[in-house]
């Protein structure tokens, strides 16, 4: 028996501290004009002091749970596509579990960079369809600002911090909200974007020091990869969904570069009014960018519900994830 899935709630959280493009001119040789025309970014929100990616994830999770009206103790899994700067374990998902009281959830993180939320939706869909789970909380949260080389103008201007969450459950009205999911990976392009976590060699080996490492990106190669491959991957996913491209109301792409978003819009012949972008305010918040853009556009009325939508992300790996969804009223 096919088990239909409901997207029951979504939410997001960003830090209060805002850094404008002009602010960045105090620390690197750049300009508001260069950043805006090349990327569409005007500002980004960044963590400060003791704020953390986990705290943002907790807030986003609570908002999504509240919208879903699902009791936190009924959550079976927490899956966190997350890159926090401080540690690889305990998992971000476990830390969020403890804070929100999801005592019956199994928890784990996944690494798929900016495609993370879509990868997590694919896993969530499979768990619910197979009967392994009824209620799943997905939390994308990233502290990219703490992993950047703030002297490298080619990368540091592009990113911001944020978290986004989504609750999946068994549909109570037979409508399936996740019509198709398509996940791709091409590890041979792994050098295009890297976010190392620095470690140290055993003090008894030579050399025993390792240079601190930061996010490194070959922006040109990423750009070429995405504009060449992503449209075809999206078309394949739409074909699987049973809908035609012109039946889909909104396109919500990963917020990495306005020029990439506009290239997608043209190639897929989407009405610009129906392509969601908030890159000017938040820059690239990695896996959190799609749920932030989705939630904000629903809350502001830019997305009118009910609706159908394509969510599509790409990121380090290289990874690509696309899903075609139905969005119900009241989810944000
Ligand atoms: N300010 C001013 N000048 C700059 C800056 C800056 N912040 N950064 C680079 N430049 C200079 C370069 O040094 C270069 O100068 P030169 O010609 O004297 O050598 C010039 O600007 C052009 O640099 P390019 O790298 O060629 O600029 P490009 O037009 O390719 O734009 C960008 C760079 C914006 C990074 C673009 O390649 C891009 O957006 N790529 C996609 C990136 C992306 O999508 N990343 C997200 C991937 S997934 C994930 O999120 C992990």
mmCIF file of C-alpha atoms and ligand atoms in Angstrom:
data_model
loop_
_atom_site.group_PDB
_atom_site.id
_atom_site.type_symbol
_atom_site.label_atom_id
_atom_site.label_comp_id
_atom_site.label_asym_id
_atom_site.label_seq_id
_atom_site.Cartn_x
_atom_site.Cartn_y
_atom_site.Cartn_z
ATOM 1 C CA UNK A 1 0.000 0.000 0.000
ATOM 2 C CA UNK A 2 1.383 3.407 -0.957
ATOM 3 C CA UNK A 3 1.645 5.709 2.059
ATOM 4 C CA UNK A 4 1.038 9.360 1.090
ATOM 5 C CA UNK A 5 3.257 12.014 2.678
ATOM 6 C CA UNK A 6 2.259 15.388 4.031
ATOM 7 C CA UNK A 7 4.592 18.375 4.384
ATOM 8 C CA UNK A 8 3.064 19.477 7.684
ATOM 9 C CA UNK A 9 5.137 22.455 8.794
ATOM 10 C CA UNK A 10 8.154 24.579 7.945
ATOM 11 C CA UNK A 11 10.118 27.294 9.745
ATOM 12 C CA UNK A 12 13.383 29.208 9.720
ATOM 13 C CA UNK A 13 15.745 31.180 11.908
ATOM 14 C CA UNK A 14 18.583 33.560 11.012
ATOM 15 C CA UNK A 15 20.982 35.464 13.288
ATOM 16 C CA UNK A 16 20.214 39.118 14.077
ATOM 17 C CA UNK A 17 23.657 40.432 13.125
ATOM 18 C CA UNK A 18 23.698 41.799 9.581
ATOM 19 C CA UNK A 19 26.841 42.486 7.540
ATOM 20 C CA UNK A 20 26.350 44.624 4.424
ATOM 21 C CA UNK A 21 28.523 44.604 1.336
ATOM 22 C CA UNK A 22 29.809 48.035 2.380
ATOM 23 C CA UNK A 23 30.812 46.591 5.766
ATOM 24 C CA UNK A 24 32.982 44.036 3.949
ATOM 25 C CA UNK A 25 34.946 46.780 2.207
ATOM 26 C CA UNK A 26 36.518 47.480 5.626
ATOM 27 C CA UNK A 27 38.263 44.082 5.642
ATOM 28 C CA UNK A 28 38.743 43.101 1.982
ATOM 29 C CA UNK A 29 39.337 44.787 -1.361
ATOM 30 C CA UNK A 30 35.780 44.612 -2.754
ATOM 31 C CA UNK A 31 32.777 46.830 -3.438
ATOM 32 C CA UNK A 32 29.016 46.751 -3.035
ATOM 33 C CA UNK A 33 28.756 47.161 -6.811
ATOM 34 C CA UNK A 34 30.972 44.103 -7.564
ATOM 35 C CA UNK A 35 29.118 41.842 -5.141
ATOM 36 C CA UNK A 36 25.632 42.968 -6.169
ATOM 37 C CA UNK A 37 26.185 42.750 -9.906
ATOM 38 C CA UNK A 38 28.019 39.389 -9.811
ATOM 39 C CA UNK A 39 25.847 37.665 -7.222
ATOM 40 C CA UNK A 40 22.713 39.646 -6.268
ATOM 41 C CA UNK A 41 23.816 39.674 -2.620
ATOM 42 C CA UNK A 42 23.390 42.888 -0.591
ATOM 43 C CA UNK A 43 23.580 41.644 3.007
ATOM 44 C CA UNK A 44 24.104 38.462 4.994
ATOM 45 C CA UNK A 45 23.177 37.466 8.574
ATOM 46 C CA UNK A 46 26.036 35.988 10.611
ATOM 47 C CA UNK A 47 26.442 34.323 13.980
ATOM 48 C CA UNK A 48 28.183 36.313 16.680
ATOM 49 C CA UNK A 49 29.430 35.695 20.226
ATOM 50 C CA UNK A 50 28.222 32.377 21.584
ATOM 51 C CA UNK A 51 25.381 31.966 19.085
ATOM 52 C CA UNK A 52 25.485 28.635 17.280
ATOM 53 C CA UNK A 53 24.116 26.687 14.354
ATOM 54 C CA UNK A 54 22.492 24.294 16.817
ATOM 55 C CA UNK A 55 20.601 27.135 18.521
ATOM 56 C CA UNK A 56 19.330 28.374 15.132
ATOM 57 C CA UNK A 57 18.312 24.806 14.277
ATOM 58 C CA UNK A 58 16.396 24.475 17.548
ATOM 59 C CA UNK A 59 14.427 27.655 16.852
ATOM 60 C CA UNK A 60 13.652 26.648 13.241
ATOM 61 C CA UNK A 61 12.601 23.158 14.436
ATOM 62 C CA UNK A 62 10.256 24.560 17.088
ATOM 63 C CA UNK A 63 8.567 26.818 14.514
ATOM 64 C CA UNK A 64 8.097 23.974 12.015
ATOM 65 C CA UNK A 65 6.750 21.681 14.758
ATOM 66 C CA UNK A 66 4.305 24.319 15.946
ATOM 67 C CA UNK A 67 2.935 24.715 12.410
ATOM 68 C CA UNK A 68 2.707 20.935 11.984
ATOM 69 C CA UNK A 69 0.655 20.549 15.195
ATOM 70 C CA UNK A 70 2.504 17.279 15.788
ATOM 71 C CA UNK A 71 3.496 16.441 19.359
ATOM 72 C CA UNK A 72 7.300 16.513 19.620
ATOM 73 C CA UNK A 73 7.268 13.109 21.374
ATOM 74 C CA UNK A 74 5.733 11.603 18.240
ATOM 75 C CA UNK A 75 8.767 12.479 16.099
ATOM 76 C CA UNK A 76 10.413 9.201 14.982
ATOM 77 C CA UNK A 77 13.519 10.658 13.312
ATOM 78 C CA UNK A 78 15.455 13.897 13.283
ATOM 79 C CA UNK A 79 17.660 14.236 10.210
ATOM 80 C CA UNK A 80 19.995 17.218 10.105
ATOM 81 C CA UNK A 81 21.783 18.259 6.933
ATOM 82 C CA UNK A 82 24.195 20.415 8.878
ATOM 83 C CA UNK A 83 27.700 21.791 8.877
ATOM 84 C CA UNK A 84 28.606 23.165 12.271
ATOM 85 C CA UNK A 85 32.072 24.488 12.766
ATOM 86 C CA UNK A 86 32.824 23.158 16.205
ATOM 87 C CA UNK A 87 32.492 19.372 16.069
ATOM 88 C CA UNK A 88 31.534 16.367 13.962
ATOM 89 C CA UNK A 89 29.789 14.608 16.869
ATOM 90 C CA UNK A 90 27.549 14.420 18.834
ATOM 91 C CA UNK A 91 25.384 15.000 15.800
ATOM 92 C CA UNK A 92 23.524 18.259 15.390
ATOM 93 C CA UNK A 93 20.352 16.166 15.195
ATOM 94 C CA UNK A 94 21.031 14.694 18.683
ATOM 95 C CA UNK A 95 21.698 18.139 20.123
ATOM 96 C CA UNK A 96 18.433 19.448 18.684
ATOM 97 C CA UNK A 97 16.622 16.357 19.998
ATOM 98 C CA UNK A 98 17.794 17.032 23.551
ATOM 99 C CA UNK A 99 16.779 20.690 23.392
ATOM 100 C CA UNK A 100 13.257 20.139 22.026
ATOM 101 C CA UNK A 101 12.436 16.936 23.945
ATOM 102 C CA UNK A 102 11.981 14.633 20.951
ATOM 103 C CA UNK A 103 12.626 11.692 23.260
ATOM 104 C CA UNK A 104 11.427 8.999 20.862
ATOM 105 C CA UNK A 105 13.434 10.117 17.841
ATOM 106 C CA UNK A 106 16.453 8.432 16.311
ATOM 107 C CA UNK A 107 18.835 11.127 15.128
ATOM 108 C CA UNK A 108 21.550 11.551 12.557
ATOM 109 C CA UNK A 109 23.241 14.154 10.367
ATOM 110 C CA UNK A 110 23.898 13.984 6.650
ATOM 111 C CA UNK A 111 26.505 15.725 4.515
ATOM 112 C CA UNK A 112 25.274 16.863 1.144
ATOM 113 C CA UNK A 113 26.210 20.562 1.486
ATOM 114 C CA UNK A 114 23.685 22.886 -0.135
ATOM 115 C CA UNK A 115 21.613 19.982 -1.503
ATOM 116 C CA UNK A 116 21.166 18.721 2.065
ATOM 117 C CA UNK A 117 17.509 19.553 2.638
ATOM 118 C CA UNK A 118 16.468 17.821 -0.589
ATOM 119 C CA UNK A 119 18.600 14.765 0.262
ATOM 120 C CA UNK A 120 16.933 14.705 3.704
ATOM 121 C CA UNK A 121 13.491 14.933 2.067
ATOM 122 C CA UNK A 122 14.414 11.923 -0.092
ATOM 123 C CA UNK A 123 15.415 9.915 2.992
ATOM 124 C CA UNK A 124 12.311 11.078 4.871
ATOM 125 C CA UNK A 125 10.085 10.077 1.977
ATOM 126 C CA UNK A 126 11.639 6.601 1.821
ATOM 127 C CA UNK A 127 11.314 6.080 5.602
ATOM 128 C CA UNK A 128 7.640 7.072 5.623
ATOM 129 C CA UNK A 129 6.720 5.162 2.447
ATOM 130 C CA UNK A 130 8.381 2.014 3.801
ATOM 131 C CA UNK A 131 6.467 2.244 7.087
ATOM 132 C CA UNK A 132 9.665 2.800 9.124
ATOM 133 C CA UNK A 133 8.473 6.178 10.366
ATOM 134 C CA UNK A 134 5.342 8.276 10.676
ATOM 135 C CA UNK A 135 6.751 11.667 11.664
ATOM 136 C CA UNK A 136 10.128 13.079 10.657
ATOM 137 C CA UNK A 137 11.767 16.389 11.494
ATOM 138 C CA UNK A 138 14.363 17.713 9.044
ATOM 139 C CA UNK A 139 16.641 20.533 10.229
ATOM 140 C CA UNK A 140 19.133 22.213 7.894
ATOM 141 C CA UNK A 141 21.507 24.446 9.801
ATOM 142 C CA UNK A 142 24.887 25.821 8.857
ATOM 143 C CA UNK A 143 27.482 28.092 10.412
ATOM 144 C CA UNK A 144 29.334 28.788 7.187
ATOM 145 C CA UNK A 145 30.555 32.199 8.378
ATOM 146 C CA UNK A 146 32.802 30.441 10.900
ATOM 147 C CA UNK A 147 34.447 28.301 8.214
ATOM 148 C CA UNK A 148 35.364 31.085 5.819
ATOM 149 C CA UNK A 149 38.717 32.688 5.155
ATOM 150 C CA UNK A 150 37.641 36.314 5.713
ATOM 151 C CA UNK A 151 40.663 37.479 3.712
ATOM 152 C CA UNK A 152 39.585 35.507 0.584
ATOM 153 C CA UNK A 153 37.298 37.919 -1.262
ATOM 154 C CA UNK A 154 36.377 35.289 -3.841
ATOM 155 C CA UNK A 155 34.510 33.198 -1.250
ATOM 156 C CA UNK A 156 33.774 35.179 1.933
ATOM 157 C CA UNK A 157 31.341 37.615 0.306
ATOM 158 C CA UNK A 158 29.056 34.788 -0.839
ATOM 159 C CA UNK A 159 27.827 33.177 2.378
ATOM 160 C CA UNK A 160 25.644 33.793 5.422
ATOM 161 C CA UNK A 161 24.267 31.751 8.331
ATOM 162 C CA UNK A 162 20.775 30.387 8.851
ATOM 163 C CA UNK A 163 18.580 27.375 9.618
ATOM 164 C CA UNK A 164 15.431 25.947 8.095
ATOM 165 C CA UNK A 165 13.220 23.049 9.226
ATOM 166 C CA UNK A 166 10.471 20.870 7.779
ATOM 167 C CA UNK A 167 8.131 18.290 9.335
ATOM 168 C CA UNK A 168 7.025 15.309 7.226
ATOM 169 C CA UNK A 169 4.193 13.046 8.314
ATOM 170 C CA UNK A 170 1.701 10.516 6.974
ATOM 171 C CA UNK A 171 -0.967 12.330 5.034
ATOM 172 C CA UNK A 172 -4.440 12.182 6.591
ATOM 173 C CA UNK A 173 -6.314 12.953 3.355
ATOM 174 C CA UNK A 174 -4.530 10.732 0.837
ATOM 175 C CA UNK A 175 -2.831 13.677 -0.918
ATOM 176 C CA UNK A 176 0.858 12.980 -1.509
ATOM 177 C CA UNK A 177 2.868 16.204 -1.129
ATOM 178 C CA UNK A 178 6.212 14.847 -2.363
ATOM 179 C CA UNK A 179 5.518 13.937 -5.968
ATOM 180 C CA UNK A 180 9.099 13.191 -6.999
ATOM 181 C CA UNK A 181 12.626 13.382 -5.619
ATOM 182 C CA UNK A 182 15.778 13.189 -7.716
ATOM 183 C CA UNK A 183 19.199 13.007 -6.059
ATOM 184 C CA UNK A 184 22.495 13.094 -7.944
ATOM 185 C CA UNK A 185 26.162 13.119 -7.008
ATOM 186 C CA UNK A 186 29.329 13.477 -9.062
ATOM 187 C CA UNK A 187 32.231 13.014 -6.678
ATOM 188 C CA UNK A 188 34.760 13.544 -9.440
ATOM 189 C CA UNK A 189 34.000 17.271 -9.093
ATOM 190 C CA UNK A 190 34.663 17.250 -5.340
ATOM 191 C CA UNK A 191 37.455 19.807 -5.666
ATOM 192 C CA UNK A 192 35.056 22.533 -6.787
ATOM 193 C CA UNK A 193 33.923 23.324 -3.221
ATOM 194 C CA UNK A 194 35.549 22.166 -0.001
ATOM 195 C CA UNK A 195 34.858 22.906 3.644
ATOM 196 C CA UNK A 196 37.608 21.235 5.691
ATOM 197 C CA UNK A 197 37.411 20.715 9.435
ATOM 198 C CA UNK A 198 40.943 21.270 10.675
ATOM 199 C CA UNK A 199 42.645 18.583 12.727
ATOM 200 C CA UNK A 200 46.117 17.960 14.087
ATOM 201 C CA UNK A 201 48.515 15.080 13.532
ATOM 202 C CA UNK A 202 49.680 12.993 16.469
ATOM 203 C CA UNK A 203 52.465 15.020 18.158
ATOM 204 C CA UNK A 204 54.859 12.069 17.613
ATOM 205 C CA UNK A 205 54.693 12.263 13.817
ATOM 206 C CA UNK A 206 56.451 14.704 11.524
ATOM 207 C CA UNK A 207 55.241 17.133 10.350
ATOM 208 C CA UNK A 208 52.818 17.450 13.250
ATOM 209 C CA UNK A 209 51.158 20.701 12.300
ATOM 210 C CA UNK A 210 48.466 21.195 9.713
ATOM 211 C CA UNK A 211 47.646 24.612 8.322
ATOM 212 C CA UNK A 212 44.141 25.789 9.257
ATOM 213 C CA UNK A 213 41.860 25.309 6.270
ATOM 214 C CA UNK A 214 38.778 27.184 5.142
ATOM 215 C CA UNK A 215 36.038 26.989 2.537
ATOM 216 C CA UNK A 216 37.614 26.991 -0.900
ATOM 217 C CA UNK A 217 35.554 27.294 -4.034
ATOM 218 C CA UNK A 218 36.234 27.382 -7.741
ATOM 219 C CA UNK A 219 33.342 29.721 -8.507
ATOM 220 C CA UNK A 220 33.686 29.557 -12.283
ATOM 221 C CA UNK A 221 33.603 25.753 -12.382
ATOM 222 C CA UNK A 222 30.641 25.634 -9.996
ATOM 223 C CA UNK A 223 28.811 28.146 -12.143
ATOM 224 C CA UNK A 224 29.467 26.186 -15.358
ATOM 225 C CA UNK A 225 28.508 22.864 -13.724
ATOM 226 C CA UNK A 226 25.222 24.212 -12.428
ATOM 227 C CA UNK A 227 24.014 26.030 -15.523
ATOM 228 C CA UNK A 228 24.987 23.093 -17.746
ATOM 229 C CA UNK A 229 23.577 20.229 -15.702
ATOM 230 C CA UNK A 230 20.884 21.453 -13.326
ATOM 231 C CA UNK A 231 18.141 22.293 -15.866
ATOM 232 C CA UNK A 232 18.226 18.748 -17.305
ATOM 233 C CA UNK A 233 18.145 17.219 -13.808
ATOM 234 C CA UNK A 234 15.142 19.405 -12.938
ATOM 235 C CA UNK A 235 13.344 18.401 -16.159
ATOM 236 C CA UNK A 236 13.930 14.710 -15.340
ATOM 237 C CA UNK A 237 12.457 15.171 -11.858
ATOM 238 C CA UNK A 238 9.415 17.027 -13.210
ATOM 239 C CA UNK A 239 8.857 14.192 -15.709
ATOM 240 C CA UNK A 240 8.866 11.695 -12.796
ATOM 241 C CA UNK A 241 6.299 13.792 -10.899
ATOM 242 C CA UNK A 242 3.590 13.288 -13.519
ATOM 243 C CA UNK A 243 3.160 17.064 -13.884
ATOM 244 C CA UNK A 244 4.155 19.228 -16.838
ATOM 245 C CA UNK A 245 6.595 22.088 -16.220
ATOM 246 C CA UNK A 246 3.855 24.620 -17.030
ATOM 247 C CA UNK A 247 1.603 23.104 -14.346
ATOM 248 C CA UNK A 248 4.103 23.943 -11.600
ATOM 249 C CA UNK A 249 3.441 27.220 -9.834
ATOM 250 C CA UNK A 250 6.770 28.130 -8.202
ATOM 251 C CA UNK A 251 10.498 27.496 -8.530
ATOM 252 C CA UNK A 252 12.457 27.739 -5.275
ATOM 253 C CA UNK A 253 16.158 27.276 -6.102
ATOM 254 C CA UNK A 254 19.142 27.175 -3.767
ATOM 255 C CA UNK A 255 20.209 30.776 -3.199
ATOM 256 C CA UNK A 256 23.841 30.784 -4.351
ATOM 257 C CA UNK A 257 23.960 33.369 -7.114
ATOM 258 C CA UNK A 258 21.242 35.537 -8.708
ATOM 259 C CA UNK A 259 22.726 34.938 -12.154
ATOM 260 C CA UNK A 260 22.333 31.171 -11.708
ATOM 261 C CA UNK A 261 18.729 31.683 -10.562
ATOM 262 C CA UNK A 262 17.989 33.862 -13.596
ATOM 263 C CA UNK A 263 19.616 31.342 -15.955
ATOM 264 C CA UNK A 264 17.359 28.599 -14.536
ATOM 265 C CA UNK A 265 14.318 30.836 -14.812
ATOM 266 C CA UNK A 266 15.011 31.478 -18.517
ATOM 267 C CA UNK A 267 15.905 27.909 -19.432
ATOM 268 C CA UNK A 268 12.821 26.473 -17.666
ATOM 269 C CA UNK A 269 10.651 29.333 -18.990
ATOM 270 C CA UNK A 270 9.379 30.267 -15.551
ATOM 271 C CA UNK A 271 7.524 33.520 -14.914
ATOM 272 C CA UNK A 272 10.049 35.630 -12.888
ATOM 273 C CA UNK A 273 7.245 36.491 -10.433
ATOM 274 C CA UNK A 274 7.072 32.789 -9.587
ATOM 275 C CA UNK A 275 10.799 32.277 -9.002
ATOM 276 C CA UNK A 276 11.627 32.800 -5.350
ATOM 277 C CA UNK A 277 14.793 34.583 -4.331
ATOM 278 C CA UNK A 278 15.929 36.252 -1.130
ATOM 279 C CA UNK A 279 19.671 36.072 -1.817
ATOM 280 C CA UNK A 280 19.947 39.853 -1.464
ATOM 281 C CA UNK A 281 19.133 39.564 2.267
ATOM 282 C CA UNK A 282 20.744 36.307 3.367
ATOM 283 C CA UNK A 283 23.397 35.360 0.740
ATOM 284 C CA UNK A 284 24.116 31.628 0.473
ATOM 285 C CA UNK A 285 23.051 29.868 3.690
ATOM 286 C CA UNK A 286 23.929 26.408 2.322
ATOM 287 C CA UNK A 287 21.341 23.677 3.071
ATOM 288 C CA UNK A 288 19.171 26.193 4.928
ATOM 289 C CA UNK A 289 18.676 28.427 1.894
ATOM 290 C CA UNK A 290 15.731 26.558 0.327
ATOM 291 C CA UNK A 291 13.619 26.217 3.505
ATOM 292 C CA UNK A 292 14.371 29.852 4.426
ATOM 293 C CA UNK A 293 13.317 31.080 0.958
ATOM 294 C CA UNK A 294 10.223 28.848 0.955
ATOM 295 C CA UNK A 295 9.027 29.809 4.435
ATOM 296 C CA UNK A 296 9.663 33.513 3.972
ATOM 297 C CA UNK A 297 7.892 33.613 0.582
ATOM 298 C CA UNK A 298 4.816 31.895 2.051
ATOM 299 C CA UNK A 299 4.765 34.189 5.081
ATOM 300 C CA UNK A 300 5.111 37.328 2.939
ATOM 301 C CA UNK A 301 2.327 36.208 0.582
ATOM 302 C CA UNK A 302 4.640 35.942 -2.430
ATOM 303 C CA UNK A 303 3.741 32.248 -2.640
ATOM 304 C CA UNK A 304 -0.013 31.767 -2.623
ATOM 305 C CA UNK A 305 -1.167 28.440 -1.219
ATOM 306 C CA UNK A 306 -2.154 25.795 -2.118
ATOM 307 C CA UNK A 307 0.503 25.482 -4.791
ATOM 308 C CA UNK A 308 2.890 23.158 -6.552
ATOM 309 C CA UNK A 309 6.622 23.895 -6.515
ATOM 310 C CA UNK A 310 10.050 22.724 -7.556
ATOM 311 C CA UNK A 311 12.709 22.862 -4.832
ATOM 312 C CA UNK A 312 16.207 22.423 -6.229
ATOM 313 C CA UNK A 313 19.631 22.571 -4.629
ATOM 314 C CA UNK A 314 23.244 22.010 -5.632
ATOM 315 C CA UNK A 315 26.428 22.058 -3.670
ATOM 316 C CA UNK A 316 29.716 20.557 -2.668
ATOM 317 C CA UNK A 317 30.259 16.959 -3.642
ATOM 318 C CA UNK A 318 29.123 17.892 -6.241
ATOM 319 C CA UNK A 319 25.609 17.022 -5.187
ATOM 320 C CA UNK A 320 22.295 17.990 -6.750
ATOM 321 C CA UNK A 321 18.815 17.421 -5.349
ATOM 322 C CA UNK A 322 15.426 18.303 -6.804
ATOM 323 C CA UNK A 323 11.908 17.629 -5.602
ATOM 324 C CA UNK A 324 8.438 18.455 -6.900
ATOM 325 C CA UNK A 325 6.024 19.156 -4.055
ATOM 326 C CA UNK A 326 2.504 20.207 -3.211
ATOM 327 C CA UNK A 327 2.327 22.955 -0.598
ATOM 328 C CA UNK A 328 -0.766 23.121 1.593
ATOM 329 C CA UNK A 329 -2.254 26.108 3.348
ATOM 330 C CA UNK A 330 -1.133 26.682 6.930
ATOM 331 C CA UNK A 331 2.325 25.103 6.705
ATOM 332 C CA UNK A 332 4.319 28.281 7.437
HETATM 333 N N1 LIG B 1 35.282 41.778 -4.962
HETATM 334 C C1 LIG B 1 35.941 42.353 -6.008
HETATM 335 N N2 LIG B 1 36.584 41.626 -6.934
HETATM 336 C C2 LIG B 1 36.552 40.293 -6.808
HETATM 337 C C3 LIG B 1 35.886 39.635 -5.752
HETATM 338 C C4 LIG B 1 35.237 40.440 -4.808
HETATM 339 N N3 LIG B 1 34.557 39.929 -3.759
HETATM 340 N N4 LIG B 1 36.036 38.303 -5.900
HETATM 341 C C5 LIG B 1 36.756 38.115 -7.021
HETATM 342 N N5 LIG B 1 37.087 39.315 -7.549
HETATM 343 C C6 LIG B 1 37.865 39.599 -8.758
HETATM 344 C C7 LIG B 1 38.793 38.469 -9.107
HETATM 345 O O1 LIG B 1 40.004 38.567 -8.400
HETATM 346 C C8 LIG B 1 38.979 38.692 -10.610
HETATM 347 O O2 LIG B 1 39.911 39.716 -10.785
HETATM 348 P P1 LIG B 1 40.984 39.602 -11.970
HETATM 349 O O3 LIG B 1 40.158 39.578 -13.223
HETATM 350 O O4 LIG B 1 41.801 40.823 -11.778
HETATM 351 O O5 LIG B 1 41.709 38.307 -11.733
HETATM 352 C C9 LIG B 1 37.607 39.251 -11.042
HETATM 353 O O6 LIG B 1 36.962 39.723 -9.847
HETATM 354 C C10 LIG B 1 36.736 38.218 -11.688
HETATM 355 O O7 LIG B 1 36.691 37.093 -10.841
HETATM 356 P P2 LIG B 1 35.912 35.807 -11.266
HETATM 357 O O8 LIG B 1 36.134 34.721 -10.263
HETATM 358 O O9 LIG B 1 36.218 35.527 -12.696
HETATM 359 O O10 LIG B 1 34.420 36.349 -11.159
HETATM 360 P P3 LIG B 1 33.115 35.659 -11.671
HETATM 361 O O11 LIG B 1 32.450 36.555 -12.605
HETATM 362 O O12 LIG B 1 33.346 34.230 -12.076
HETATM 363 O O13 LIG B 1 32.222 35.646 -10.351
HETATM 364 C C11 LIG B 1 31.475 34.218 -8.566
HETATM 365 C C12 LIG B 1 32.665 34.922 -9.210
HETATM 366 C C13 LIG B 1 30.458 35.262 -8.124
HETATM 367 C C14 LIG B 1 31.962 33.426 -7.364
HETATM 368 C C15 LIG B 1 30.819 33.278 -9.611
HETATM 369 O O14 LIG B 1 31.814 32.495 -10.220
HETATM 370 C C16 LIG B 1 29.796 32.381 -9.006
HETATM 371 O O15 LIG B 1 28.819 32.812 -8.428
HETATM 372 N N6 LIG B 1 29.952 31.056 -9.131
HETATM 373 C C17 LIG B 1 29.020 30.124 -8.544
HETATM 374 C C18 LIG B 1 29.299 30.016 -7.110
HETATM 375 C C19 LIG B 1 28.262 29.196 -6.396
HETATM 376 O O16 LIG B 1 27.185 28.958 -6.887
HETATM 377 N N7 LIG B 1 28.604 28.804 -5.208
HETATM 378 C C20 LIG B 1 27.751 28.049 -4.390
HETATM 379 C C21 LIG B 1 27.956 26.628 -4.644
HETATM 380 S S1 LIG B 1 27.213 25.481 -3.595
HETATM 381 C C22 LIG B 1 27.539 25.841 -2.091
HETATM 382 O O17 LIG B 1 26.858 26.654 -1.714
HETATM 383 C C23 LIG B 1 28.569 25.264 -1.220
#
